[in-house]
Short mmCIF file of C-alpha atoms in Angstrom, two decimals:
data_model
loop_
_atom_site.label_atom_id
_atom_site.label_comp_id
_atom_site.label_asym_id
_atom_site.label_seq_id
_atom_site.Cartn_x
_atom_site.Cartn_y
_atom_site.Cartn_z
CA MET A 1 0.00 0.00 0.00
CA THR A 2 1.16 3.52 -0.82
CA LYS A 3 -0.53 6.88 -0.58
CA PHE A 4 -1.11 6.76 -4.34
CA ASP A 5 -3.20 3.56 -4.20
CA PRO A 6 -6.49 5.42 -4.92
CA VAL A 7 -4.91 6.70 -8.14
CA TRP A 8 -3.72 3.26 -9.14
CA ARG A 9 -7.14 1.71 -8.45
CA SER A 10 -8.72 4.30 -10.74
CA LEU A 11 -6.28 3.39 -13.50
CA GLU A 12 -7.02 -0.30 -12.98
CA ARG A 13 -10.70 0.39 -13.62
CA GLN A 14 -9.90 1.97 -17.01
CA VAL A 15 -8.27 -1.25 -18.13
CA ALA A 16 -10.90 -3.49 -16.49
CA ASP A 17 -13.63 -1.57 -18.30
CA GLY A 18 -11.94 -2.20 -21.65
CA ARG A 19 -11.14 1.43 -22.52
CA MET A 20 -7.56 0.45 -23.31
CA PRO A 21 -5.52 -2.74 -22.90
CA GLY A 22 -2.87 -1.14 -20.71
CA LEU A 23 -1.35 2.05 -19.37
CA VAL A 24 1.57 3.41 -17.36
CA ALA A 25 1.70 6.34 -14.96
CA GLY A 26 4.31 8.11 -12.88
CA ILE A 27 4.06 10.63 -10.04
CA ARG A 28 6.61 12.88 -8.36
CA HIS A 29 5.27 14.58 -5.24
CA ARG A 30 7.57 16.49 -2.91
CA GLY A 31 10.50 14.47 -4.19
CA GLU A 32 8.79 11.10 -3.76
CA ILE A 33 8.53 9.16 -7.05
CA GLU A 34 6.31 6.18 -7.82
CA TYR A 35 5.34 4.35 -11.03
CA PHE A 36 2.43 2.10 -11.88
CA ALA A 37 1.81 -0.12 -14.90
CA ILE A 38 -1.11 -2.38 -15.71
CA GLY A 39 -2.33 -4.35 -18.68
CA SER A 40 -0.82 -5.37 -21.98
CA LEU A 41 0.62 -3.90 -25.17
CA ALA A 42 -2.54 -4.79 -27.12
CA PHE A 43 -5.89 -6.45 -26.63
CA ASP A 44 -4.67 -9.56 -28.45
CA THR A 45 -1.46 -10.12 -26.48
CA ASP A 46 -0.47 -10.92 -22.92
CA GLU A 47 2.82 -9.04 -23.19
CA PRO A 48 2.67 -6.56 -20.32
CA VAL A 49 3.33 -2.84 -20.31
CA ARG A 50 5.99 -1.66 -17.87
CA PRO A 51 7.27 1.70 -16.62
CA ASP A 52 9.99 1.49 -19.29
CA THR A 53 7.58 0.65 -22.14
CA ARG A 54 7.94 3.11 -25.01
CA PHE A 55 4.83 4.95 -26.19
CA ARG A 56 4.12 7.36 -29.01
CA ILE A 57 3.72 10.59 -27.05
CA ALA A 58 2.28 12.83 -29.83
CA SER A 59 2.04 16.46 -28.67
CA LEU A 60 3.95 15.81 -25.47
CA SER A 61 6.84 16.20 -27.92
CA LYS A 62 6.21 19.96 -27.96
CA PRO A 63 7.55 20.73 -24.44
CA VAL A 64 10.70 18.79 -25.30
CA GLY A 65 11.15 20.79 -28.51
CA ALA A 66 10.64 24.04 -26.63
CA ALA A 67 13.31 23.02 -24.12
CA VAL A 68 15.73 22.25 -26.97
CA VAL A 69 15.21 25.70 -28.51
CA LEU A 70 15.49 27.48 -25.16
CA SER A 71 18.74 25.66 -24.39
CA MET A 72 20.05 27.11 -27.66
CA VAL A 73 18.82 30.55 -26.58
CA ALA A 74 20.63 30.11 -23.26
CA ASP A 75 23.84 29.36 -25.14
CA GLY A 76 23.46 32.45 -27.32
CA VAL A 77 23.05 30.41 -30.49
CA LEU A 78 19.86 32.28 -31.31
CA GLY A 79 17.57 34.82 -29.66
CA LEU A 80 13.87 34.78 -28.92
CA ASP A 81 13.28 37.81 -31.10
CA ASP A 82 15.60 36.84 -33.94
CA PRO A 83 13.89 36.79 -37.35
CA VAL A 84 13.82 33.18 -38.49
CA ALA A 85 14.48 34.10 -42.14
CA ARG A 86 18.19 34.01 -41.30
CA TRP A 87 17.90 30.21 -41.19
CA LEU A 88 14.57 29.77 -42.98
CA PRO A 89 14.89 31.84 -46.17
CA GLU A 90 11.54 30.40 -47.23
CA PHE A 91 10.06 32.94 -44.78
CA ALA A 92 12.08 35.92 -46.02
CA GLU A 93 9.03 37.65 -47.52
CA PRO A 94 5.88 35.97 -46.20
CA ARG A 95 2.48 36.84 -47.61
CA VAL A 96 -0.64 37.09 -45.45
CA LEU A 97 -4.25 36.52 -46.49
CA VAL A 98 -6.48 39.58 -46.43
CA SER A 99 -8.70 37.46 -44.16
CA PRO A 100 -8.40 33.86 -42.95
CA ALA A 101 -11.30 32.81 -45.20
CA ALA A 102 -9.96 34.52 -48.33
CA PRO A 103 -8.84 32.71 -51.48
CA LEU A 104 -5.13 31.87 -51.47
CA ASP A 105 -4.32 34.56 -54.05
CA GLN A 106 -5.73 37.44 -51.99
CA THR A 107 -2.74 38.47 -49.90
CA VAL A 108 -0.74 41.39 -48.55
CA PRO A 109 2.88 41.48 -47.32
CA ALA A 110 3.56 40.54 -43.70
CA ASP A 111 3.92 43.67 -41.59
CA ARG A 112 6.75 42.21 -39.46
CA PRO A 113 9.27 39.36 -39.63
CA ILE A 114 8.45 35.94 -38.20
CA THR A 115 10.59 35.43 -35.08
CA VAL A 116 11.68 32.52 -32.93
CA ARG A 117 9.24 33.75 -30.27
CA HIS A 118 6.36 33.58 -32.78
CA LEU A 119 7.15 29.91 -33.43
CA LEU A 120 7.53 29.03 -29.74
CA THR A 121 4.21 30.69 -28.90
CA MET A 122 2.52 29.33 -32.04
CA THR A 123 1.60 32.84 -33.17
CA PHE A 124 3.53 32.91 -36.45
CA GLY A 125 0.34 33.06 -38.50
CA MET A 126 -0.78 29.57 -39.42
CA GLY A 127 -1.71 26.31 -37.76
CA ALA A 128 -4.29 23.58 -37.35
CA SER A 129 -7.93 24.59 -37.67
CA SER A 130 -11.28 22.90 -38.18
CA ALA A 131 -12.47 25.75 -40.41
CA GLU A 132 -13.15 24.86 -44.03
CA TYR A 133 -11.10 27.70 -45.50
CA PRO A 134 -8.83 27.40 -48.53
CA VAL A 135 -5.76 27.91 -46.34
CA THR A 136 -6.75 25.27 -43.77
CA LYS A 137 -7.45 22.76 -46.54
CA ALA A 138 -4.02 23.47 -48.00
CA LEU A 139 -2.37 22.96 -44.62
CA ARG A 140 -4.18 19.67 -44.05
CA ALA A 141 -2.63 18.42 -47.26
CA LEU A 142 0.75 18.85 -45.53
CA GLY A 143 -0.30 16.47 -42.79
CA ASN A 144 -1.28 18.59 -39.76
CA GLY A 145 0.14 15.67 -37.79
CA MET A 146 2.69 12.88 -37.68
CA PRO A 147 4.28 11.13 -39.34
CA LEU A 148 4.71 13.38 -42.36
CA GLY A 149 5.66 11.82 -45.66
CA PHE A 150 8.45 14.19 -46.66
CA SER A 151 11.62 15.77 -45.32
CA GLY A 152 11.83 18.96 -43.30
CA ASP A 153 13.20 20.87 -46.28
CA GLU A 154 10.39 19.59 -48.50
CA PHE A 155 7.89 20.56 -45.81
CA MET A 156 9.27 24.10 -45.64
CA ALA A 157 9.19 24.51 -49.43
CA GLN A 158 5.53 23.49 -49.54
CA LEU A 159 4.58 25.45 -46.44
CA ALA A 160 6.16 28.67 -47.72
CA ALA A 161 4.00 28.44 -50.86
CA ILE A 162 0.89 28.82 -48.65
CA PRO A 163 0.11 32.32 -47.33
CA LEU A 164 -0.19 32.98 -43.61
CA ALA A 165 -3.73 33.12 -42.27
CA TYR A 166 -2.84 35.95 -39.86
CA GLN A 167 -0.17 38.58 -39.48
CA PRO A 168 2.76 37.26 -37.41
CA GLY A 169 2.25 37.71 -33.68
CA THR A 170 -1.48 38.44 -33.82
CA GLN A 171 -3.24 35.06 -33.42
CA TRP A 172 -2.49 31.81 -31.61
CA MET A 173 -2.90 28.74 -33.84
CA TYR A 174 -2.06 25.28 -32.60
CA HIS A 175 0.59 22.84 -33.70
CA MET A 176 2.40 23.90 -36.87
CA GLY A 177 4.81 26.32 -35.21
CA PHE A 178 6.64 23.30 -33.80
CA ASP A 179 6.98 21.69 -37.21
CA VAL A 180 8.72 24.86 -38.37
CA LEU A 181 10.78 25.05 -35.15
CA SER A 182 12.02 21.53 -35.80
CA VAL A 183 13.40 22.53 -39.19
CA LEU A 184 14.91 25.64 -37.60
CA ILE A 185 16.67 23.57 -34.91
CA GLY A 186 18.39 21.41 -37.48
CA ARG A 187 19.49 24.32 -39.63
CA VAL A 188 20.79 26.40 -36.72
CA ALA A 189 22.74 23.46 -35.32
CA GLY A 190 23.92 22.19 -38.69
CA THR A 191 23.18 18.62 -37.57
CA PRO A 192 20.14 16.32 -37.68
CA VAL A 193 17.43 17.12 -35.17
CA HIS A 194 17.86 13.78 -33.40
CA ALA A 195 21.51 14.66 -32.74
CA VAL A 196 20.52 17.99 -31.19
CA LEU A 197 17.95 16.23 -29.00
CA LYS A 198 20.58 13.74 -27.87
CA GLU A 199 23.19 16.40 -27.11
CA ARG A 200 20.94 18.86 -25.31
CA ILE A 201 18.26 16.78 -23.57
CA THR A 202 18.42 13.00 -23.59
CA ASP A 203 22.12 12.44 -22.88
CA PRO A 204 22.42 15.05 -20.10
CA LEU A 205 19.27 13.73 -18.38
CA GLY A 206 19.99 10.05 -18.99
CA LEU A 207 16.83 9.54 -21.06
CA ARG A 208 17.65 6.29 -22.83
CA SER A 209 14.28 5.69 -24.47
CA THR A 210 13.25 9.05 -25.92
CA SER A 211 13.76 9.44 -29.66
CA PHE A 212 12.06 9.88 -33.03
CA GLN A 213 11.61 6.15 -33.70
CA ALA A 214 10.89 2.92 -31.89
CA ASP A 215 14.51 1.70 -32.17
CA GLY A 216 13.36 -1.90 -32.48
CA ALA A 217 10.98 -1.78 -29.51
CA THR A 218 7.43 -3.08 -29.84
CA LEU A 219 5.22 -0.08 -29.19
CA PRO A 220 1.78 -0.48 -27.62
CA THR A 221 -0.91 -0.76 -30.30
CA ALA A 222 -2.75 2.52 -30.86
CA TYR A 223 -6.55 2.37 -30.64
CA LEU A 224 -9.30 4.79 -31.55
CA PRO A 225 -12.14 5.10 -28.99
CA THR A 226 -14.02 2.63 -31.23
CA LEU A 227 -11.10 0.24 -30.56
CA GLU A 228 -10.20 0.25 -34.24
CA VAL A 229 -6.49 0.44 -35.04
CA PRO A 230 -5.37 3.38 -37.26
CA GLU A 231 -2.87 1.34 -39.24
CA GLU A 232 -0.79 4.16 -40.77
CA TYR A 233 -0.24 5.90 -37.42
CA ASP A 234 0.21 2.66 -35.50
CA GLN A 235 2.99 1.51 -37.83
CA GLY A 236 4.55 4.91 -38.47
CA PHE A 237 7.39 4.88 -35.94
CA ALA A 238 9.18 1.67 -36.85
CA GLU A 239 11.67 3.35 -39.19
CA PRO A 240 13.58 6.65 -38.93
CA PRO A 241 11.18 9.40 -40.07
CA GLN A 242 11.93 11.57 -43.06
CA PHE A 243 10.89 14.59 -40.97
CA GLU A 244 11.95 14.66 -37.31
CA SER A 245 9.35 16.97 -35.80
CA PHE A 246 8.69 18.05 -32.22
CA SER A 247 5.05 18.69 -33.11
CA GLY A 248 4.27 15.08 -32.35
CA GLY A 249 7.07 12.81 -33.47
CA LEU A 250 8.67 11.45 -30.30
CA VAL A 251 8.42 8.14 -28.55
CA SER A 252 9.27 7.97 -24.85
CA THR A 253 8.54 6.19 -21.59
CA ALA A 254 6.72 7.30 -18.47
CA GLU A 255 10.04 7.05 -16.63
CA ASP A 256 11.86 9.25 -19.14
CA TYR A 257 9.11 11.82 -19.39
CA LEU A 258 8.63 12.18 -15.64
CA THR A 259 12.40 12.64 -15.38
CA PHE A 260 12.28 15.32 -18.07
CA LEU A 261 9.41 17.23 -16.44
CA GLY A 262 11.07 16.98 -13.03
CA ALA A 263 14.40 18.23 -14.35
CA LEU A 264 12.62 21.07 -16.14
CA ALA A 265 10.86 22.09 -12.91
CA ASP A 266 14.20 21.91 -11.06
CA ASP A 267 15.89 24.21 -13.63
CA GLN A 268 18.27 21.46 -14.70
CA VAL A 269 17.29 21.69 -18.38
CA ILE A 270 17.32 25.43 -19.04
CA PRO A 271 18.10 28.45 -16.84
CA ARG A 272 15.39 29.50 -14.41
CA GLU A 273 14.56 32.73 -16.23
CA LEU A 274 13.86 30.89 -19.48
CA ARG A 275 12.00 28.08 -17.72
CA GLU A 276 9.77 30.67 -16.05
CA GLN A 277 8.98 32.19 -19.43
CA MET A 278 8.36 28.79 -20.96
CA THR A 279 5.91 27.77 -18.24
CA SER A 280 3.98 31.04 -17.82
CA ASP A 281 1.33 32.77 -19.90
CA GLN A 282 2.94 34.31 -22.99
CA LEU A 283 -0.26 35.25 -24.87
CA THR A 284 -2.50 38.29 -24.89
CA PRO A 285 -6.31 37.90 -24.77
CA GLU A 286 -6.40 39.03 -28.38
CA GLN A 287 -4.00 36.27 -29.45
CA ARG A 288 -6.08 33.63 -27.65
CA ALA A 289 -9.44 34.79 -29.01
CA GLY A 290 -11.46 32.31 -31.02
CA SER A 291 -9.50 29.16 -30.16
CA ASP A 292 -10.95 26.05 -28.53
CA LEU A 293 -7.51 25.20 -27.07
CA ALA A 294 -6.82 28.60 -25.52
CA GLY A 295 -8.97 31.20 -23.81
CA PRO A 296 -9.61 33.05 -20.55
CA GLU A 297 -8.91 29.96 -18.41
CA LEU A 298 -6.16 28.26 -20.42
CA SER A 299 -3.27 30.00 -22.12
CA TRP A 300 0.13 29.02 -23.48
CA GLY A 301 3.77 29.53 -22.70
CA PHE A 302 6.45 28.03 -24.95
CA GLY A 303 5.15 24.60 -25.98
CA VAL A 304 3.07 24.06 -22.81
CA ALA A 305 -0.46 25.00 -21.88
CA VAL A 306 -0.76 27.08 -18.70
CA ASN A 307 -3.80 27.21 -16.42
CA THR A 308 -4.82 30.80 -15.75
CA ALA A 309 -7.85 29.84 -13.63
CA VAL A 310 -9.07 26.87 -11.58
CA THR A 311 -11.42 24.88 -13.82
CA HIS A 312 -11.36 21.45 -12.17
CA PRO A 313 -10.40 20.19 -8.70
CA TRP A 314 -7.01 19.10 -10.08
CA THR A 315 -6.12 22.39 -11.76
CA ALA A 316 -4.41 25.42 -10.25
CA VAL A 317 -3.26 28.77 -11.54
CA GLY A 318 0.23 28.23 -12.90
CA ARG A 319 -0.14 24.50 -13.53
CA TYR A 320 1.48 23.69 -16.86
CA GLY A 321 1.87 20.78 -19.26
CA TRP A 322 -0.11 19.23 -22.05
CA SER A 323 -1.61 16.08 -23.50
CA GLY A 324 -0.99 14.09 -26.66
CA ALA A 325 -3.63 12.83 -29.05
CA SER A 326 -2.08 9.36 -28.76
CA GLY A 327 -3.47 9.16 -25.21
CA THR A 328 -0.71 10.74 -23.14
CA SER A 329 -0.73 13.50 -20.53
CA GLY A 330 1.95 15.18 -18.43
CA CYS A 331 1.72 18.20 -16.13
CA THR A 332 3.51 19.99 -13.31
CA ASP A 333 1.65 21.85 -10.56
CA PRO A 334 4.18 24.02 -8.70
CA SER A 335 1.62 24.93 -6.03
CA ARG A 336 1.40 21.25 -5.02
CA ASP A 337 5.04 20.38 -5.77
CA LEU A 338 3.52 17.75 -8.03
CA THR A 339 4.37 16.30 -11.43
CA GLY A 340 2.50 13.46 -13.08
CA VAL A 341 2.39 11.58 -16.35
CA VAL A 342 -0.02 8.99 -17.71
CA PHE A 343 0.64 7.10 -20.95
CA THR A 344 -2.13 5.12 -22.62
CA GLN A 345 -2.72 3.93 -26.18
CA ARG A 346 -6.29 5.28 -26.45
CA ILE A 347 -6.22 7.97 -29.13
CA THR A 348 -8.19 11.09 -28.26
CA THR A 349 -10.54 12.48 -30.89
CA GLY A 350 -11.50 15.84 -29.40
CA THR A 351 -10.55 18.59 -26.98
CA ASN A 352 -12.60 17.21 -24.06
CA GLU A 353 -10.22 14.46 -22.94
CA GLU A 354 -9.21 15.62 -19.47
CA PHE A 355 -7.65 12.35 -18.16
CA ALA A 356 -9.87 12.98 -15.13
CA TYR A 357 -9.50 9.35 -14.04
CA PHE A 358 -5.84 10.13 -13.26
CA TRP A 359 -5.67 13.80 -12.31
CA GLY A 360 -8.85 13.76 -10.17
CA PRO A 361 -7.83 11.01 -7.72
CA LEU A 362 -4.28 12.36 -7.69
CA ALA A 363 -5.46 15.81 -6.61
CA GLU A 364 -7.52 14.22 -3.82
CA VAL A 365 -4.55 12.23 -2.57
CA VAL A 366 -2.04 15.08 -2.49
CA GLY A 367 -4.68 17.45 -1.16
CA ASN A 368 -4.95 15.24 1.90
CA ASP A 369 -1.19 14.88 2.32
#
């Protein structure tokens, strides 16, 4: 018996109810660390999941990518307000639609350069959207997700041919800023993105299982809520990707990711000043307006969502982290000295997946500690 048993019993029920064949979770509370794993890699196998089982972590890749960039900022390799055209000449003279719904040939020049900060805050002018506009249809053709079927350079060439939906710095739009950041990282460093990740994050922190491919490991089968298997996504991480992107391209373990979040919170990854910027609200109300992933109660730092109000018993102002569409979630709550991760293989299909079965019991446990 441990104090986290109510959390583990809640996770057991998810597997017993058939929502997913297995899952892994990790908690760090006031320096105390505990892991829990239950179930199997797939519904049709008895091979168990373990704390060191590798999962596709989808958008939990974004905080890692942000940390890579900010480590480069800390070293003076680039600056937050540097125009990215120095390394991404495709963005030397960006065009902007006269309105987000306009035809692709109705554009004006951008009124300011796209900067590193714009990419980190996902305000560079384009991103994922459910709107049926010409620009959003064009962006969907580039993937709007992982894995992408072309190289980073090919991605940039095609992306630069599409006008921005908004002037740089004026509107938050999810996701695509980290695809562009990933190309930027490789070009600034002059080495493949996986080498930069290894040098700046995984080797220093001893993360042996975090990379852009499965490295021979059998990953847990990915399931839609209908329990169907999306074959292309499920099989997409077996080989080295053509495009190594921090938008959603990493695989990792609960052990590695809890270590990463803990080291980030302890200022062992980037200097405190940059970590504080990364994990605090970096958006204006105007930039957040109109988004279903940002608003008065939830904003964004650099690659992490930040709670700006208490919306559930497990949230707190200043709590930061994010979730991945592959069924992963990881957050740090400084007010509770608490970090948690939960890795499942149940793909989320909307913005209402709160992982309440993990965060709710956890908040009750630490609230009584």
